[in-house]
Amino acid sequence: MEGTKRYAAVLSLTEVGLGSMLHSFHVPLAGHALSLNQGAILTFALKRAPSWRHAVEGSAAISMAAAGMKTFSPAGKRLTPMLGITVQGLLYALGVSLGGRGLAGVLLGMALLSVWAFAQSVLLAWIIFGKELFLSIRDLWLNVAEKLGVPTEWGVWLLVLAVGSKLTCALVVGMMSWVAAPEREERYIAGLTERITRGMKKMVAPDPGGGAGDGAALALRDLLRPWFVASFAVSVGCFAAFRGGDAEAVIVYGGRVLFLGWLAFWAMRWGAARWRIWGFR
């Protein structure tokens, strides 16, 4: 139990401290790096678990505790990382439950954990934009491939390469964490904690607010996020091209996307604020 608390504290500090800094500076692939770090910490905890049952339950408990503490992040997103941390922990626990409390379980857990960052982004985009975004991306790639004179199948292989690269990194991290000596584990955690603490001192935590009005206004600002603007432009532009100048249909589709986007962003902020009030009062 004490070991679970220790690793939950380390993962929480990492997600709240390091995660806030990376997201504040919009560091590319920050979410993928954090998920690999989560897998390493869960593997460290698994090695100290007294039994298979404790290993499975501990992986889930550590992740859910860190997800709850994510509500206190001084900067960056909250609810989507909370969802990611929780699901990744459950997927890791599933891998351990199927593969056992050994290297096989670790590698299976890391493999399942590694793909969620891609799946979560796809699900969120599908909820907000619908299938039109994916059809637009497909048609955009077909046009680009034709202009460049490259096989259209390259698009699928690029996607496979991206997922495969993350999967390979996850397996390597899992293997290294499993074979790491206790001294190396302690150095890793100590160095991680020191860097996070030093970086957090330079950050000023804004007033989290939490009111419905504040969340609604901030959700409007979220609509200006670069990834949302780019996705909106691609999906609406391609939708307009397919509709052949049907202005009414384009306006309705664009309005629907903006409303669903605002609603999703507002729900994320409201949910994070409620989690903080209900779970950590």
Tab-separated table of C-alpha atoms in Angstrom:
chain	number	residue	atom	x	y	z
A	1	MET	CA	0.000	0.000	0.000
A	2	GLU	CA	2.796	2.401	0.909
A	3	GLY	CA	4.528	1.607	-2.374
A	4	THR	CA	1.363	2.413	-4.298
A	5	LYS	CA	1.074	5.765	-2.523
A	6	ARG	CA	4.682	6.609	-3.309
A	7	TYR	CA	4.390	5.909	-7.017
A	8	ALA	CA	1.012	7.656	-7.160
A	9	ALA	CA	2.678	10.740	-5.679
A	10	VAL	CA	5.524	10.566	-8.202
A	11	LEU	CA	3.163	10.181	-11.164
A	12	SER	CA	0.915	12.961	-9.837
A	13	LEU	CA	3.861	15.323	-9.470
A	14	THR	CA	4.988	14.463	-12.976
A	15	GLU	CA	1.589	15.053	-14.554
A	16	VAL	CA	0.827	18.234	-12.606
A	17	GLY	CA	4.317	19.719	-12.819
A	18	LEU	CA	5.980	18.465	-15.971
A	19	GLY	CA	2.697	18.121	-17.843
A	20	SER	CA	1.755	21.727	-17.091
A	21	MET	CA	5.111	23.021	-18.306
A	22	LEU	CA	5.100	20.983	-21.508
A	23	HIS	CA	1.536	21.934	-22.409
A	24	SER	CA	2.126	25.600	-21.527
A	25	PHE	CA	4.992	25.779	-24.008
A	26	HIS	CA	3.102	23.627	-26.550
A	27	VAL	CA	5.944	21.120	-26.787
A	28	PRO	CA	5.269	18.692	-29.675
A	29	LEU	CA	4.526	15.094	-28.713
A	30	ALA	CA	4.355	16.039	-25.022
A	31	GLY	CA	1.386	13.755	-24.417
A	32	HIS	CA	3.197	10.780	-25.919
A	33	ALA	CA	6.280	11.410	-23.770
A	34	LEU	CA	4.150	11.671	-20.640
A	35	SER	CA	2.383	8.405	-21.449
A	36	LEU	CA	5.740	6.628	-21.759
A	37	ASN	CA	6.785	8.082	-18.411
A	38	GLN	CA	3.537	6.804	-16.905
A	39	GLY	CA	4.320	3.344	-18.222
A	40	ALA	CA	7.801	3.458	-16.691
A	41	ILE	CA	6.467	4.465	-13.271
A	42	LEU	CA	3.769	1.790	-13.384
A	43	THR	CA	6.429	-0.783	-14.223
A	44	PHE	CA	8.541	0.336	-11.271
A	45	ALA	CA	5.492	-0.075	-9.043
A	46	LEU	CA	4.660	-3.485	-10.518
A	47	LYS	CA	8.126	-4.814	-9.668
A	48	ARG	CA	7.507	-4.052	-5.993
A	49	ALA	CA	3.966	-5.448	-5.894
A	50	PRO	CA	3.709	-8.518	-3.621
A	51	SER	CA	1.263	-10.347	-5.889
A	52	TRP	CA	-0.409	-10.360	-9.300
A	53	ARG	CA	-3.589	-8.912	-7.803
A	54	HIS	CA	-1.718	-6.062	-6.138
A	55	ALA	CA	0.083	-5.345	-9.418
A	56	VAL	CA	-3.174	-5.051	-11.376
A	57	GLU	CA	-5.030	-3.045	-8.745
A	58	GLY	CA	-1.997	-0.867	-8.041
A	59	SER	CA	-1.570	0.114	-11.697
A	60	ALA	CA	-5.179	1.282	-11.873
A	61	ALA	CA	-5.108	2.994	-8.462
A	62	ILE	CA	-1.883	4.907	-9.174
A	63	SER	CA	-3.234	6.176	-12.488
A	64	MET	CA	-6.615	7.234	-11.117
A	65	ALA	CA	-4.966	9.050	-8.213
A	66	ALA	CA	-2.710	10.946	-10.630
A	67	ALA	CA	-5.702	11.754	-12.841
A	68	GLY	CA	-7.530	13.214	-9.856
A	69	MET	CA	-4.550	15.364	-8.898
A	70	LYS	CA	-4.370	16.641	-12.486
A	71	THR	CA	-7.289	18.940	-11.622
A	72	PHE	CA	-4.781	21.056	-9.688
A	73	SER	CA	-2.558	21.710	-12.706
A	74	PRO	CA	-1.588	25.396	-12.747
A	75	ALA	CA	-1.615	25.534	-16.551
A	76	GLY	CA	-2.559	23.573	-19.639
A	77	LYS	CA	-5.454	21.233	-20.309
A	78	ARG	CA	-6.988	19.167	-17.551
A	79	LEU	CA	-9.862	16.884	-18.470
A	80	THR	CA	-8.416	15.287	-21.611
A	81	PRO	CA	-5.130	14.467	-19.826
A	82	MET	CA	-7.160	13.140	-16.890
A	83	LEU	CA	-9.027	10.853	-19.252
A	84	GLY	CA	-5.796	9.766	-20.898
A	85	ILE	CA	-4.030	9.017	-17.609
A	86	THR	CA	-6.976	6.979	-16.339
A	87	VAL	CA	-7.527	4.926	-19.494
A	88	GLN	CA	-3.809	4.330	-20.001
A	89	GLY	CA	-3.552	3.035	-16.451
A	90	LEU	CA	-6.507	0.722	-16.973
A	91	LEU	CA	-5.039	-0.548	-20.250
A	92	TYR	CA	-1.715	-1.216	-18.555
A	93	ALA	CA	-3.537	-3.067	-15.778
A	94	LEU	CA	-5.399	-5.071	-18.431
A	95	GLY	CA	-2.101	-6.074	-20.016
A	96	VAL	CA	-0.744	-7.210	-16.663
A	97	SER	CA	-3.936	-9.105	-15.876
A	98	LEU	CA	-3.649	-10.976	-19.184
A	99	GLY	CA	0.117	-11.361	-19.404
A	100	GLY	CA	0.944	-11.880	-15.755
A	101	ARG	CA	3.226	-10.090	-13.325
A	102	GLY	CA	6.301	-10.524	-15.466
A	103	LEU	CA	7.977	-9.131	-18.551
A	104	ALA	CA	5.205	-10.441	-20.825
A	105	GLY	CA	2.574	-8.568	-18.832
A	106	VAL	CA	4.689	-5.412	-18.803
A	107	LEU	CA	5.197	-5.450	-22.572
A	108	LEU	CA	1.530	-6.176	-23.237
A	109	GLY	CA	0.502	-3.398	-20.865
A	110	MET	CA	2.909	-0.940	-22.482
A	111	ALA	CA	1.642	-1.882	-25.944
A	112	LEU	CA	-1.974	-1.227	-24.959
A	113	LEU	CA	-1.057	1.978	-23.128
A	114	SER	CA	0.911	3.358	-26.070
A	115	VAL	CA	-1.933	3.381	-28.594
A	116	TRP	CA	-4.450	5.281	-26.463
A	117	ALA	CA	-2.944	8.717	-27.159
A	118	PHE	CA	-3.755	8.191	-30.854
A	119	ALA	CA	-7.173	6.684	-30.166
A	120	GLN	CA	-8.222	9.495	-27.829
A	121	SER	CA	-7.371	12.177	-30.390
A	122	VAL	CA	-9.316	10.325	-33.077
A	123	LEU	CA	-12.359	9.894	-30.827
A	124	LEU	CA	-12.377	13.556	-29.799
A	125	ALA	CA	-12.088	14.686	-33.421
A	126	TRP	CA	-14.901	12.338	-34.440
A	127	ILE	CA	-17.187	13.656	-31.681
A	128	ILE	CA	-16.600	17.296	-32.665
A	129	PHE	CA	-16.242	17.148	-36.449
A	130	GLY	CA	-17.937	13.893	-37.372
A	131	LYS	CA	-16.888	11.675	-40.238
A	132	GLU	CA	-16.585	14.703	-42.543
A	133	LEU	CA	-13.181	15.586	-41.086
A	134	PHE	CA	-11.746	12.149	-41.841
A	135	LEU	CA	-13.244	12.134	-45.321
A	136	SER	CA	-11.750	15.586	-45.872
A	137	ILE	CA	-8.318	14.456	-44.703
A	138	ARG	CA	-8.530	11.430	-46.976
A	139	ASP	CA	-9.444	13.509	-50.010
A	140	LEU	CA	-6.813	16.117	-49.158
A	141	TRP	CA	-4.169	13.394	-49.015
A	142	LEU	CA	-5.334	11.938	-52.327
A	143	ASN	CA	-4.919	15.348	-53.959
A	144	VAL	CA	-1.508	15.921	-52.371
A	145	ALA	CA	-0.308	12.454	-53.357
A	146	GLU	CA	-1.433	13.052	-56.921
A	147	LYS	CA	0.396	16.386	-57.078
A	148	LEU	CA	3.570	14.876	-55.629
A	149	GLY	CA	3.339	11.769	-57.760
A	150	VAL	CA	3.574	9.366	-54.825
A	151	PRO	CA	1.447	6.260	-54.216
A	152	THR	CA	-1.694	6.971	-52.219
A	153	GLU	CA	-0.918	3.926	-50.056
A	154	TRP	CA	1.855	5.944	-48.459
A	155	GLY	CA	-0.764	7.649	-46.307
A	156	VAL	CA	-1.638	4.375	-44.617
A	157	TRP	CA	2.019	3.492	-44.180
A	158	LEU	CA	2.772	6.886	-42.638
A	159	LEU	CA	0.022	6.260	-40.104
A	160	VAL	CA	1.355	2.769	-39.415
A	161	LEU	CA	4.853	4.228	-39.027
A	162	ALA	CA	3.656	6.785	-36.470
A	163	VAL	CA	1.795	4.214	-34.376
A	164	GLY	CA	4.575	1.662	-34.787
A	165	SER	CA	7.221	4.146	-33.651
A	166	LYS	CA	5.274	4.912	-30.482
A	167	LEU	CA	4.708	1.204	-29.889
A	168	THR	CA	8.412	0.456	-30.303
A	169	CYS	CA	9.362	3.238	-27.885
A	170	ALA	CA	6.832	1.921	-25.374
A	171	LEU	CA	8.234	-1.606	-25.550
A	172	VAL	CA	11.788	-0.322	-25.121
A	173	VAL	CA	10.775	1.806	-22.122
A	174	GLY	CA	8.933	-1.147	-20.611
A	175	MET	CA	11.929	-3.440	-21.077
A	176	MET	CA	14.380	-0.913	-19.618
A	177	SER	CA	12.110	-0.203	-16.648
A	178	TRP	CA	11.687	-3.915	-15.974
A	179	VAL	CA	15.418	-4.682	-15.948
A	180	ALA	CA	16.451	-1.455	-14.188
A	181	ALA	CA	18.220	-1.940	-10.883
A	182	PRO	CA	16.685	-0.283	-7.795
A	183	GLU	CA	19.518	2.267	-7.748
A	184	ARG	CA	18.823	3.330	-11.328
A	185	GLU	CA	15.108	3.599	-10.574
A	186	GLU	CA	15.808	5.833	-7.584
A	187	ARG	CA	18.095	8.064	-9.654
A	188	TYR	CA	15.442	8.375	-12.343
A	189	ILE	CA	12.722	9.350	-9.878
A	190	ALA	CA	15.006	11.695	-7.932
A	191	GLY	CA	16.164	13.461	-11.089
A	192	LEU	CA	12.620	13.711	-12.390
A	193	THR	CA	11.351	15.141	-9.108
A	194	GLU	CA	14.177	17.664	-8.869
A	195	ARG	CA	13.622	18.996	-12.381
A	196	ILE	CA	9.875	19.265	-11.887
A	197	THR	CA	10.214	21.071	-8.566
A	198	ARG	CA	12.727	23.510	-10.023
A	199	GLY	CA	10.529	24.189	-13.019
A	200	MET	CA	7.361	24.602	-10.974
A	201	LYS	CA	8.944	27.409	-8.957
A	202	LYS	CA	9.158	29.445	-12.154
A	203	MET	CA	5.480	29.021	-12.963
A	204	VAL	CA	2.752	31.249	-11.621
A	205	ALA	CA	-0.529	29.461	-11.095
A	206	PRO	CA	-3.540	31.378	-12.498
A	207	ASP	CA	-6.851	31.559	-10.686
A	208	PRO	CA	-8.592	28.340	-11.737
A	209	GLY	CA	-12.040	29.862	-11.399
A	210	GLY	CA	-14.372	26.989	-12.046
A	211	GLY	CA	-17.631	28.864	-12.525
A	212	ALA	CA	-19.922	27.999	-15.397
A	213	GLY	CA	-19.556	31.505	-16.842
A	214	ASP	CA	-15.776	31.378	-16.714
A	215	GLY	CA	-15.779	27.962	-18.368
A	216	ALA	CA	-18.066	29.147	-21.161
A	217	ALA	CA	-15.841	32.131	-21.928
A	218	LEU	CA	-12.680	30.041	-21.848
A	219	ALA	CA	-14.330	27.459	-24.099
A	220	LEU	CA	-14.831	30.198	-26.689
A	221	ARG	CA	-11.128	30.976	-26.474
A	222	ASP	CA	-10.366	27.283	-26.926
A	223	LEU	CA	-11.981	27.474	-30.368
A	224	LEU	CA	-8.917	29.484	-31.426
A	225	ARG	CA	-6.525	26.643	-30.662
A	226	PRO	CA	-4.356	26.051	-33.769
A	227	TRP	CA	-5.302	22.383	-34.140
A	228	PHE	CA	-9.007	23.231	-33.950
A	229	VAL	CA	-8.732	26.110	-36.439
A	230	ALA	CA	-6.791	23.921	-38.882
A	231	SER	CA	-9.233	21.029	-38.541
A	232	PHE	CA	-12.193	23.375	-38.924
A	233	ALA	CA	-10.739	24.958	-42.068
A	234	VAL	CA	-9.975	21.595	-43.685
A	235	SER	CA	-13.309	19.989	-42.868
A	236	VAL	CA	-15.464	22.999	-43.828
A	237	GLY	CA	-13.416	23.709	-46.958
A	238	CYS	CA	-13.716	20.158	-48.233
A	239	PHE	CA	-17.387	20.008	-47.250
A	240	ALA	CA	-18.004	23.153	-49.295
A	241	ALA	CA	-16.162	21.694	-52.278
A	242	PHE	CA	-18.222	18.514	-52.182
A	243	ARG	CA	-21.498	20.421	-51.842
A	244	GLY	CA	-20.759	22.433	-54.954
A	245	GLY	CA	-21.433	25.869	-53.512
A	246	ASP	CA	-24.468	25.032	-51.351
A	247	ALA	CA	-23.948	27.956	-48.957
A	248	GLU	CA	-26.784	27.039	-46.606
A	249	ALA	CA	-25.490	23.511	-46.059
A	250	VAL	CA	-21.947	24.804	-45.495
A	251	ILE	CA	-23.124	27.374	-42.932
A	252	VAL	CA	-25.188	24.776	-41.084
A	253	TYR	CA	-22.282	22.331	-41.011
A	254	GLY	CA	-19.811	25.003	-39.891
A	255	GLY	CA	-22.163	26.180	-37.160
A	256	ARG	CA	-22.684	22.627	-35.952
A	257	VAL	CA	-18.940	22.042	-35.734
A	258	LEU	CA	-18.374	25.285	-33.813
A	259	PHE	CA	-21.186	24.511	-31.380
A	260	LEU	CA	-20.016	20.945	-30.760
A	261	GLY	CA	-16.455	22.183	-30.346
A	262	TRP	CA	-17.503	24.834	-27.828
A	263	LEU	CA	-19.692	22.319	-25.994
A	264	ALA	CA	-16.844	19.788	-25.793
A	265	PHE	CA	-14.349	22.365	-24.514
A	266	TRP	CA	-16.851	23.709	-21.977
A	267	ALA	CA	-17.636	20.183	-20.741
A	268	MET	CA	-13.930	19.478	-20.301
A	269	ARG	CA	-13.394	22.591	-18.194
A	270	TRP	CA	-16.621	22.155	-16.228
A	271	GLY	CA	-15.883	18.479	-15.594
A	272	ALA	CA	-12.373	19.232	-14.340
A	273	ALA	CA	-13.712	21.912	-11.989
A	274	ARG	CA	-16.458	19.639	-10.635
A	275	TRP	CA	-13.962	16.802	-10.119
A	276	ARG	CA	-11.864	19.154	-8.024
A	277	ILE	CA	-14.825	20.288	-5.903
A	278	TRP	CA	-16.470	16.885	-5.418
A	279	GLY	CA	-13.380	14.735	-5.077
A	280	PHE	CA	-10.921	16.992	-3.271
A	281	ARG	CA	-13.018	19.309	-1.107
